[in-house]
Amino acid sequence: MSGEKFRVSPEETAKQKEYTELVRALIDSRFGSKPLAYVHTYGCQGNVSDGEYIKGMLSEMGYGLTDSLDDASLILYNTCAVREHAEDRVFGNVGALKNKKAENKDLKIFLCGCMMQQPHIAEKIRRSYSFVDVVFGTNVIHRLPEFVYKSLSQGKKITEIPSGDGVISEEMPIHRDSDYKAWLPIMYGCNNFCTYCIVPYVRGRERSRDPDIIVAQAKELVAQGYKEITLLGQNVNSYGKSPDYGVNFASLLRRINAIEGDFRIRFMTSHPKDCTRELLDTMAECEKVAKHLHLPFQSGSDRILKAMNRGYTADKYYSLVEYAYKVMPELSITADVIVGFPGETREDFLKTVELVKKCGFTSMFTFIYSPREGTPAAKLPDPVSREEKGIWFRELLSVQEEVASKRTAASVGRVYRVLCDGVSKAGLIEGRTEGNIIIEFPADKSVLGTYRDVEVTESLTWILRGRMI
Ligand code: SAH
Ligand code: SF4
Ligand code: F3S
């Protein structure tokens, strides 16, 4: 039972602590006031969690954090590679920094995250965006103090994207974005190699964190007053296999559920191939686990599921959904689906529509297939035009819209326990139901960060309106 082989060595950790001190000293001698860092993260919650560690390290080095690009002396983009659109946005935003750098030679521009882990992207940045100072990959986030120090002290350009299976650092400081909702990564990487997906290539092999560390952190979060903990992994259902901790995801959930306190547990993402009845039973039994399951199905056609290497059939998926509703009648299921996988026909697409009509999702994230360099699917013939895929995409959205609005309409008059966690543009308090549906209601800002009972008065397809009782 050893996670050591995945762990960043104590020597490396000590080295990064020294770099942190060196940066602090350098900042003290060079800047009149605290320099500010602007950190922006794209992509999934796993990346957002990395961004919180990045901010934690920068704070410890002596940087303040800012939301303003103009005030920043260090700008860092933590990028995502999952679809072309995500990458285009990064290129656009990085391109816009060229003038800023020309006006201020001391400005530091750092790029990291999944997109940078791809050698062809790092090469493109080096060639066409030569004003970028530092590019680093997903395997070396813990070495940020070293990169900052070298960049500040020597002004050298750095590109560091070592490949490899990936590591875990348990020593990074963290700056959490919220005072009451916390991300808690339980595993990193992915072994599934769905044929369309870039994640396994840029995130390395699946590796679970030590359950004792996770549980201790969850306890600490609860003691600090966090009201919601979201456990993160690309496939949480295979938690604990590598290294083998003898603790599967269901038993990890039970251990966290047993922590005393008033808090809710969420998790994502579940892969249907590894989603077991034991897990669904455990969700049903654990009162702190939100009755919300994000269970991407990607396609309703067995032929396409096979070509995607997903490891289940549409029937198997639907039987999981049926069982889940049976043991949790109040369950809210959300999903991801891809339209226009290479070789998908109208007939395949209609099978997806059929599945969506049956499953009663509260919401669904629909994506048009985007070819990712280096993945098997990117080499497949893809005869259906972008326009045609666009038509299918809109068709599927309207099917789901009907499913969702029926569900939300049925909740009018009901009362939900809601964690108040934001203010809408119209000045209403926003929160999420246990099923992760947004609900807006008039209330004072002092309710933020607390649980309140809210009665639904109106349903608007995707969100609800209500009043606090
Ligand atoms: N690990 C999660 C998914 C992470 S990526 C899982 O297996 O369910 C989030 C979503 O992006 C995926 O569920 C998929 O629907 C979508 N996605 C991933 N690669 C894509 C691609 N190449 N084109 C379009 N959508 C993609
Ligand atoms: Fe990508 Fe599949 Fe892994 Fe999810 S399970 S991250 S879709 S390869
Ligand atoms: Fe994007 Fe990387 Fe997450 S590719 S979706 S940020 S794991």
Coordinates of C-alpha atoms and ligand atoms in Angstrom, one line a residue:
M1 CA 0.0 0.0 0.0
S2 CA 2.4 2.6 -1.1
G3 CA 1.6 5.9 -2.8
E4 CA 5.2 6.9 -2.6
K5 CA 6.1 6.3 -6.2
F6 CA 3.5 9.0 -7.2
R7 CA 4.6 11.5 -4.6
V8 CA 6.8 14.5 -5.2
S9 CA 10.0 13.7 -3.2
P10 CA 10.7 15.5 0.1
E11 CA 14.0 16.8 -1.5
E12 CA 12.0 18.4 -4.3
T13 CA 9.5 19.9 -1.9
A14 CA 12.3 21.3 0.2
K15 CA 13.9 22.8 -2.9
Q16 CA 10.7 24.5 -3.8
K17 CA 10.4 26.0 -0.3
E18 CA 13.8 27.5 -0.8
Y19 CA 12.8 29.0 -4.1
T20 CA 9.7 30.4 -2.4
E21 CA 12.0 32.2 0.2
L22 CA 14.3 33.4 -2.6
V23 CA 11.3 35.0 -4.4
R24 CA 10.1 36.6 -1.2
A25 CA 13.5 38.2 -0.7
L26 CA 13.7 39.3 -4.3
I27 CA 10.3 40.9 -4.2
D28 CA 11.2 42.7 -0.9
S29 CA 14.3 44.2 -2.5
R30 CA 12.8 44.9 -5.9
F31 CA 9.2 46.1 -5.5
G32 CA 8.1 49.1 -3.5
S33 CA 4.7 47.6 -2.7
K34 CA 3.3 44.1 -3.0
P35 CA 3.3 43.0 -6.6
L36 CA 0.1 41.6 -7.9
A37 CA -0.6 38.4 -9.9
Y38 CA -3.6 37.8 -12.2
V39 CA -4.5 34.1 -12.5
H40 CA -7.1 32.9 -14.8
T41 CA -8.2 29.2 -15.1
Y42 CA -10.0 27.6 -18.1
G43 CA -11.6 24.2 -18.2
C44 CA -12.9 21.7 -15.6
Q45 CA -13.1 21.8 -11.8
G46 CA -9.9 19.8 -11.6
N47 CA -8.1 22.7 -13.4
V48 CA -9.8 25.2 -11.2
S49 CA -8.5 23.3 -8.2
D50 CA -5.0 23.5 -9.6
G51 CA -5.5 27.2 -10.1
E52 CA -6.2 27.5 -6.3
Y53 CA -2.9 25.8 -5.6
I54 CA -1.2 28.1 -8.1
K55 CA -2.7 31.1 -6.3
G56 CA -1.6 29.6 -2.9
M57 CA 2.0 29.3 -4.1
L58 CA 2.0 32.8 -5.5
S59 CA 0.6 34.3 -2.3
E60 CA 3.2 32.4 -0.3
M61 CA 5.9 33.9 -2.6
G62 CA 4.7 37.4 -1.7
Y63 CA 2.3 38.2 -4.5
G64 CA -1.1 39.8 -3.9
L65 CA -3.9 38.5 -6.2
T66 CA -5.9 40.8 -8.5
D67 CA -8.8 40.5 -10.9
S68 CA -7.4 43.3 -13.1
L69 CA -5.0 42.6 -15.9
D70 CA -3.9 46.2 -15.8
D71 CA -2.7 46.0 -12.2
A72 CA -0.8 42.7 -12.6
S73 CA 2.9 42.3 -12.8
L74 CA 2.5 38.6 -13.3
I75 CA -0.2 37.2 -15.6
L76 CA -0.8 33.4 -15.6
Y77 CA -3.3 31.5 -17.7
N78 CA -4.0 28.0 -16.6
T79 CA -5.3 26.4 -19.8
C80 CA -7.6 23.6 -21.1
A81 CA -7.2 21.5 -24.2
V82 CA -10.5 19.6 -24.2
R83 CA -11.9 21.2 -27.3
E84 CA -10.6 23.5 -30.1
H85 CA -12.8 26.3 -28.9
A86 CA -11.1 26.3 -25.5
E87 CA -7.7 26.6 -27.1
D88 CA -8.8 29.3 -29.5
R89 CA -9.9 31.5 -26.5
V90 CA -6.5 31.1 -24.9
F91 CA -4.6 32.0 -28.1
G92 CA -6.9 35.1 -28.4
N93 CA -6.3 36.2 -24.8
V94 CA -2.6 35.5 -24.9
G95 CA -2.3 37.4 -28.2
A96 CA -3.9 40.4 -26.6
L97 CA -1.1 40.5 -24.0
K98 CA 1.6 41.3 -26.6
N99 CA 1.0 45.1 -26.4
K100 CA 1.0 45.0 -22.6
K101 CA 4.4 43.3 -22.6
A102 CA 5.7 45.9 -25.1
E103 CA 4.6 48.7 -22.8
N104 CA 6.0 47.0 -19.7
K105 CA 9.1 44.9 -20.2
D106 CA 8.9 43.8 -16.5
L107 CA 5.5 42.2 -16.9
K108 CA 5.8 38.4 -16.6
I109 CA 3.5 36.1 -18.6
F110 CA 3.1 32.5 -17.6
L111 CA 1.1 29.8 -19.3
C112 CA 0.4 26.3 -17.9
G113 CA -2.3 23.6 -17.8
C114 CA -3.5 20.9 -20.2
M115 CA -3.0 22.9 -23.4
M116 CA 0.6 23.6 -22.7
Q117 CA 1.3 19.9 -22.0
Q118 CA 1.0 19.3 -25.7
P119 CA 4.4 19.6 -27.4
H120 CA 2.9 21.1 -30.6
I121 CA 1.3 23.9 -28.6
A122 CA 4.4 24.7 -26.6
E123 CA 6.3 24.9 -29.9
K124 CA 3.7 27.3 -31.3
I125 CA 3.9 29.5 -28.3
R126 CA 7.7 29.5 -28.6
R127 CA 7.5 30.4 -32.3
S128 CA 4.6 32.8 -32.5
Y129 CA 4.2 34.2 -29.0
S130 CA 7.8 34.9 -28.1
F131 CA 6.8 37.5 -25.5
V132 CA 5.6 34.7 -23.2
D133 CA 8.1 34.1 -20.4
V134 CA 7.3 30.8 -18.9
V135 CA 5.4 27.7 -20.2
F136 CA 5.0 24.8 -17.9
G137 CA 3.0 21.5 -18.0
T138 CA 0.6 19.7 -15.7
N139 CA 3.3 17.5 -14.2
V140 CA 5.4 20.3 -12.7
I141 CA 2.8 22.7 -11.1
H142 CA 4.6 22.3 -7.7
R143 CA 7.7 23.8 -9.3
L144 CA 6.1 27.2 -9.8
P145 CA 8.4 28.8 -7.2
E146 CA 11.4 27.7 -9.1
F147 CA 10.0 29.1 -12.4
V148 CA 9.1 32.4 -10.8
Y149 CA 12.5 32.8 -9.2
K150 CA 14.4 31.9 -12.4
S151 CA 12.3 34.2 -14.5
L152 CA 12.6 37.2 -12.1
S153 CA 16.3 36.7 -11.3
Q154 CA 17.6 35.7 -14.7
G155 CA 14.9 36.9 -17.1
K156 CA 15.3 33.6 -19.0
K157 CA 12.5 32.1 -21.0
I158 CA 11.5 28.8 -19.6
T159 CA 9.6 25.9 -21.3
E160 CA 9.2 22.9 -19.0
I161 CA 6.7 20.2 -20.1
P162 CA 8.2 16.9 -19.0
S163 CA 6.1 14.0 -20.1
G164 CA 5.5 11.1 -17.6
D165 CA 2.9 9.5 -15.6
G166 CA 2.3 12.4 -13.4
V167 CA 2.9 13.1 -9.7
I168 CA 1.1 14.2 -6.6
S169 CA 2.3 17.0 -4.4
E170 CA 0.7 17.1 -0.9
E171 CA 2.7 20.1 0.2
M172 CA 1.4 23.0 -1.9
P173 CA -0.2 25.9 -0.1
I174 CA -3.8 26.7 -1.3
H175 CA -5.8 29.9 -1.8
R176 CA -9.4 28.9 -2.0
D177 CA -11.8 31.0 -4.1
S178 CA -14.8 30.5 -1.8
D179 CA -15.2 30.5 2.0
Y180 CA -17.9 27.9 2.0
K181 CA -17.5 25.7 -1.1
A182 CA -14.3 23.7 -1.5
W183 CA -12.9 21.5 -4.2
L184 CA -11.2 18.4 -2.9
P185 CA -9.3 16.4 -5.6
I186 CA -9.3 12.7 -4.7
M187 CA -7.4 11.5 -7.8
Y188 CA -5.6 12.9 -10.9
G189 CA -5.1 11.7 -14.4
C190 CA -7.1 9.2 -16.5
N191 CA -6.6 5.7 -17.8
N192 CA -9.6 5.4 -20.0
F193 CA -8.5 6.7 -23.3
C194 CA -11.9 7.5 -24.8
T195 CA -10.9 7.8 -28.4
Y196 CA -11.9 11.5 -28.8
C197 CA -10.3 12.7 -25.6
I198 CA -7.0 14.5 -24.9
V199 CA -7.2 14.3 -21.1
P200 CA -5.2 11.1 -20.7
Y201 CA -2.4 12.5 -22.8
V202 CA -2.1 15.8 -21.0
R203 CA -2.9 14.6 -17.5
G204 CA -1.0 11.3 -17.3
R205 CA -2.0 8.0 -15.6
E206 CA -4.7 7.7 -13.0
R207 CA -3.4 8.1 -9.5
S208 CA -5.4 8.3 -6.3
R209 CA -4.6 10.4 -3.3
D210 CA -4.2 8.7 0.1
P211 CA -7.6 8.2 1.7
D212 CA -6.3 9.2 5.1
I213 CA -5.0 12.5 3.7
I214 CA -8.4 13.1 1.9
V215 CA -10.4 12.4 5.0
A216 CA -8.2 14.6 7.2
Q217 CA -8.5 17.4 4.7
A218 CA -12.3 17.0 4.6
K219 CA -12.4 17.2 8.4
E220 CA -10.3 20.4 8.4
L221 CA -12.6 22.0 5.8
V222 CA -15.6 21.2 7.9
A223 CA -13.9 22.6 11.0
Q224 CA -13.1 25.8 9.0
G225 CA -16.8 26.2 8.2
Y226 CA -17.0 24.9 4.6
K227 CA -20.5 23.9 3.8
E228 CA -20.0 22.0 0.6
I229 CA -17.1 19.7 -0.4
T230 CA -16.9 18.5 -4.0
L231 CA -14.7 15.5 -4.6
L232 CA -12.9 15.7 -7.9
G233 CA -11.5 13.2 -10.4
Q234 CA -12.0 12.3 -14.1
N235 CA -13.5 9.0 -13.1
V236 CA -14.1 9.0 -9.3
N237 CA -15.6 5.5 -9.6
S238 CA -12.2 4.0 -10.1
Y239 CA -10.8 5.8 -7.0
G240 CA -8.4 3.8 -4.9
K241 CA -7.2 1.3 -7.6
S242 CA -3.8 2.9 -8.3
P243 CA -2.1 2.8 -6.0
D244 CA -4.2 0.1 -4.4
Y245 CA -5.4 1.6 -1.0
G246 CA -7.9 -1.1 -0.4
V247 CA -10.5 1.7 -0.2
N248 CA -12.9 2.2 -3.1
F249 CA -15.0 5.3 -3.9
A250 CA -18.1 4.1 -2.1
S251 CA -16.1 3.5 1.1
L252 CA -14.3 6.8 0.8
L253 CA -17.8 8.5 0.6
R254 CA -18.9 6.6 3.7
R255 CA -15.8 7.8 5.6
I256 CA -16.4 11.5 4.6
N257 CA -20.1 11.2 5.3
A258 CA -19.2 10.1 8.9
I259 CA -17.5 13.4 9.6
E260 CA -19.6 15.4 12.0
G261 CA -20.9 18.7 10.9
D262 CA -23.5 20.4 8.7
F263 CA -22.1 20.1 5.2
R264 CA -22.9 18.6 1.8
I265 CA -20.8 16.2 -0.3
R266 CA -20.7 16.4 -4.0
F267 CA -18.5 14.6 -6.5
M268 CA -17.7 14.4 -10.2
T269 CA -17.2 12.9 -12.6
S270 CA -18.7 9.4 -12.6
H271 CA -17.9 7.1 -15.5
P272 CA -20.8 4.7 -16.3
K273 CA -18.4 1.8 -17.0
D274 CA -17.3 1.9 -13.3
C275 CA -20.5 3.1 -11.7
T276 CA -21.7 0.3 -9.5
R277 CA -24.9 -0.4 -7.6
E278 CA -22.8 -0.4 -4.5
L279 CA -22.0 3.3 -5.2
L280 CA -25.6 4.2 -5.9
D281 CA -26.7 2.4 -2.7
T282 CA -24.0 4.2 -0.8
M283 CA -25.2 7.6 -2.2
A284 CA -28.7 6.7 -1.1
E285 CA -27.6 5.8 2.4
C286 CA -25.3 8.7 3.1
E287 CA -27.4 11.7 4.2
K288 CA -24.7 14.2 3.5
V289 CA -24.1 13.1 -0.1
A290 CA -26.1 15.4 -2.4
K291 CA -28.6 13.4 -4.5
H292 CA -27.0 14.5 -7.7
L293 CA -25.2 12.3 -10.1
H294 CA -23.2 13.7 -13.1
L295 CA -23.0 10.7 -15.4
P296 CA -21.9 11.5 -18.9
F297 CA -23.1 9.0 -21.5
Q298 CA -21.6 10.7 -24.6
S299 CA -23.8 8.8 -27.1
G300 CA -27.0 6.6 -27.2
S301 CA -25.7 4.5 -30.1
D302 CA -23.8 1.3 -29.1
R303 CA -21.8 1.4 -32.4
I304 CA -20.6 4.9 -31.5
L305 CA -20.0 4.1 -27.8
K306 CA -17.8 1.2 -29.0
A307 CA -15.9 3.5 -31.4
M308 CA -15.5 5.9 -28.5
N309 CA -14.0 3.1 -26.3
R310 CA -16.5 3.9 -23.5
G311 CA -16.9 0.4 -22.3
Y312 CA -20.7 0.2 -21.9
T313 CA -23.9 0.0 -24.0
A314 CA -26.9 2.4 -24.1
D315 CA -28.9 -0.4 -22.3
K316 CA -26.3 -0.7 -19.6
Y317 CA -26.3 3.1 -19.1
Y318 CA -30.1 3.2 -18.9
S319 CA -30.2 0.3 -16.4
L320 CA -27.9 2.3 -14.1
V321 CA -30.2 5.3 -14.5
E322 CA -33.2 3.2 -13.7
Y323 CA -31.6 1.7 -10.6
A324 CA -30.4 5.1 -9.4
Y325 CA -33.9 6.5 -9.6
K326 CA -35.2 3.4 -7.8
V327 CA -32.9 3.8 -4.8
M328 CA -33.1 7.7 -4.9
P329 CA -36.4 8.8 -6.2
E330 CA -35.4 12.5 -5.8
L331 CA -32.2 12.1 -7.7
S332 CA -31.1 14.7 -10.2
I333 CA -29.0 13.3 -13.0
T334 CA -26.9 15.5 -15.3
A335 CA -24.8 14.3 -18.3
D336 CA -22.4 15.1 -21.1
V337 CA -23.0 14.1 -24.7
I338 CA -21.0 14.5 -27.9
V339 CA -22.8 15.2 -31.2
G340 CA -21.0 14.4 -34.5
F341 CA -18.4 11.9 -33.5
P342 CA -16.6 10.8 -36.7
G343 CA -18.7 8.3 -38.6
E344 CA -21.9 9.1 -36.5
T345 CA -25.0 8.8 -38.8
R346 CA -28.4 10.3 -38.4
E347 CA -29.5 6.9 -37.2
D348 CA -26.9 6.9 -34.4
F349 CA -27.9 10.4 -33.5
L350 CA -31.5 9.5 -33.2
K351 CA -30.5 6.8 -30.7
T352 CA -28.9 9.6 -28.6
V353 CA -32.2 11.5 -28.8
E354 CA -34.1 8.4 -27.7
L355 CA -31.9 7.9 -24.6
V356 CA -32.2 11.6 -23.7
K357 CA -36.0 11.4 -23.8
K358 CA -35.9 8.4 -21.4
C359 CA -33.4 9.6 -18.8
G360 CA -35.0 12.7 -17.5
F361 CA -31.8 14.7 -17.0
T362 CA -32.1 17.9 -15.1
S363 CA -29.4 19.4 -17.4
M364 CA -27.1 18.2 -20.0
F365 CA -23.9 19.6 -21.5
T366 CA -23.9 19.0 -25.2
F367 CA -20.7 19.3 -27.2
I368 CA -20.0 19.1 -30.9
Y369 CA -17.1 16.7 -31.5
S370 CA -13.8 18.5 -31.8
P371 CA -10.8 16.6 -33.2
R372 CA -7.9 16.6 -30.8
E373 CA -4.4 16.1 -32.3
G374 CA -2.9 12.7 -31.2
T375 CA -6.1 11.0 -30.3
P376 CA -7.3 7.9 -32.3
A377 CA -10.6 9.6 -33.3
A378 CA -8.9 12.5 -35.0
K379 CA -7.6 10.0 -37.7
L380 CA -11.1 8.7 -38.5
P381 CA -13.0 9.8 -41.6
D382 CA -15.6 12.4 -40.6
P383 CA -18.0 12.9 -43.5
V384 CA -20.8 14.7 -41.8
S385 CA -20.5 18.5 -42.3
R386 CA -20.2 21.0 -39.5
E387 CA -23.6 22.5 -40.6
E388 CA -25.3 19.2 -40.3
K389 CA -23.8 18.6 -36.9
G390 CA -25.0 22.1 -35.9
I391 CA -28.6 21.1 -36.9
W392 CA -28.4 17.9 -34.8
F393 CA -26.9 19.8 -31.9
R394 CA -29.8 22.3 -31.8
E395 CA -32.3 19.4 -32.2
L396 CA -30.8 17.7 -29.2
L397 CA -30.8 20.9 -27.2
S398 CA -34.5 21.4 -27.8
V399 CA -35.3 17.8 -26.8
Q400 CA -33.4 18.3 -23.5
E401 CA -35.0 21.7 -23.0
E402 CA -38.4 20.0 -23.0
V403 CA -37.3 17.3 -20.6
A404 CA -35.7 19.9 -18.2
S405 CA -38.6 22.3 -18.2
K406 CA -41.0 19.5 -17.3
R407 CA -38.8 18.6 -14.4
T408 CA -38.4 22.2 -13.2
A409 CA -42.1 22.9 -13.6
A410 CA -42.9 19.9 -11.4
S411 CA -40.8 21.4 -8.6
V412 CA -43.0 24.6 -8.2
G413 CA -44.5 24.7 -4.7
R414 CA -41.7 22.5 -3.2
V415 CA -39.2 23.5 -0.6
Y416 CA -35.5 22.9 -1.0
R417 CA -32.6 23.3 1.3
V418 CA -30.3 25.7 -0.6
L419 CA -26.7 26.8 0.0
C420 CA -26.7 30.5 -0.8
D421 CA -23.6 31.1 -2.8
G422 CA -23.9 34.2 -5.0
V423 CA -25.8 37.3 -6.2
S424 CA -27.4 37.4 -9.6
K425 CA -27.2 40.3 -12.0
A426 CA -30.7 41.3 -10.9
G427 CA -29.5 41.4 -7.3
L428 CA -31.2 38.2 -6.2
I429 CA -29.5 35.6 -4.0
E430 CA -28.5 32.5 -6.0
G431 CA -28.1 29.1 -4.6
R432 CA -28.2 25.5 -5.7
T433 CA -30.6 22.8 -4.7
E434 CA -29.3 19.4 -3.6
G435 CA -29.9 18.4 -7.2
N436 CA -27.6 21.2 -8.4
I437 CA -30.3 23.3 -9.9
I438 CA -29.8 27.1 -9.6
I439 CA -32.5 28.9 -7.6
E440 CA -32.8 32.6 -7.3
F441 CA -34.7 34.5 -4.5
P442 CA -34.8 37.9 -2.8
A443 CA -32.9 38.0 0.4
D444 CA -30.2 39.9 2.2
K445 CA -26.6 39.3 1.4
S446 CA -26.0 38.1 5.0
V447 CA -27.5 34.7 4.0
L448 CA -24.4 34.0 1.7
G449 CA -22.6 30.9 2.9
T450 CA -25.6 29.5 4.8
Y451 CA -28.2 26.9 4.1
R452 CA -31.8 28.2 3.8
D453 CA -35.1 26.7 3.0
V454 CA -36.5 28.1 -0.2
E455 CA -39.9 27.5 -1.7
V456 CA -40.1 27.3 -5.5
T457 CA -42.5 29.9 -6.9
E458 CA -41.6 29.8 -10.6
S459 CA -39.7 27.6 -13.0
L460 CA -37.7 29.0 -16.0
T461 CA -36.5 25.9 -17.9
W462 CA -33.0 25.7 -16.4
I463 CA -33.4 27.6 -13.2
L464 CA -35.9 28.2 -10.5
R465 CA -37.2 31.3 -8.7
G466 CA -38.4 31.1 -5.2
R467 CA -38.9 32.7 -1.8
M468 CA -37.1 32.1 1.5
I469 CA -39.2 30.7 4.3
Ligands
SAH1 N1 -13.9 12.4 -17.4 C1 -15.2 12.9 -17.8 C2 -15.1 13.9 -18.9 C3 -14.1 15.0 -18.9 S1 -14.1 16.0 -20.3 C4 -16.0 11.6 -18.3 O1 -15.4 10.7 -18.8 O2 -17.2 11.7 -18.3 C5 -15.7 16.7 -20.2 C6 -16.6 16.5 -21.4 O3 -16.1 17.1 -22.6 C7 -16.7 15.0 -21.8 O4 -17.7 14.3 -21.0 C8 -17.1 15.1 -23.2 O5 -18.5 15.1 -23.4 C9 -16.5 16.4 -23.7 N2 -15.4 16.2 -24.6 C10 -14.2 15.6 -24.3 N3 -13.4 15.5 -25.4 C11 -14.2 16.1 -26.4 C12 -13.9 16.3 -27.8 N4 -12.8 16.0 -28.4 N5 -14.9 16.9 -28.5 C13 -16.1 17.3 -28.0 N6 -16.3 17.1 -26.7 C14 -15.4 16.5 -25.9
SF4_2 FE1 -11.6 11.8 -21.3 FE2 -12.8 9.4 -21.2 FE3 -10.9 10.0 -19.4 FE4 -13.3 11.2 -19.3 S1 -12.9 9.1 -19.0 S2 -11.3 12.2 -19.1 S3 -13.8 11.4 -21.5 S4 -10.6 9.7 -21.5
F3S3 FE1 -9.6 20.7 -19.9 FE2 -7.6 19.6 -18.8 FE3 -9.8 19.6 -17.5 S1 -8.2 19.4 -20.9 S2 -11.3 19.7 -19.1 S3 -8.6 21.4 -18.0 S4 -8.3 18.0 -17.4

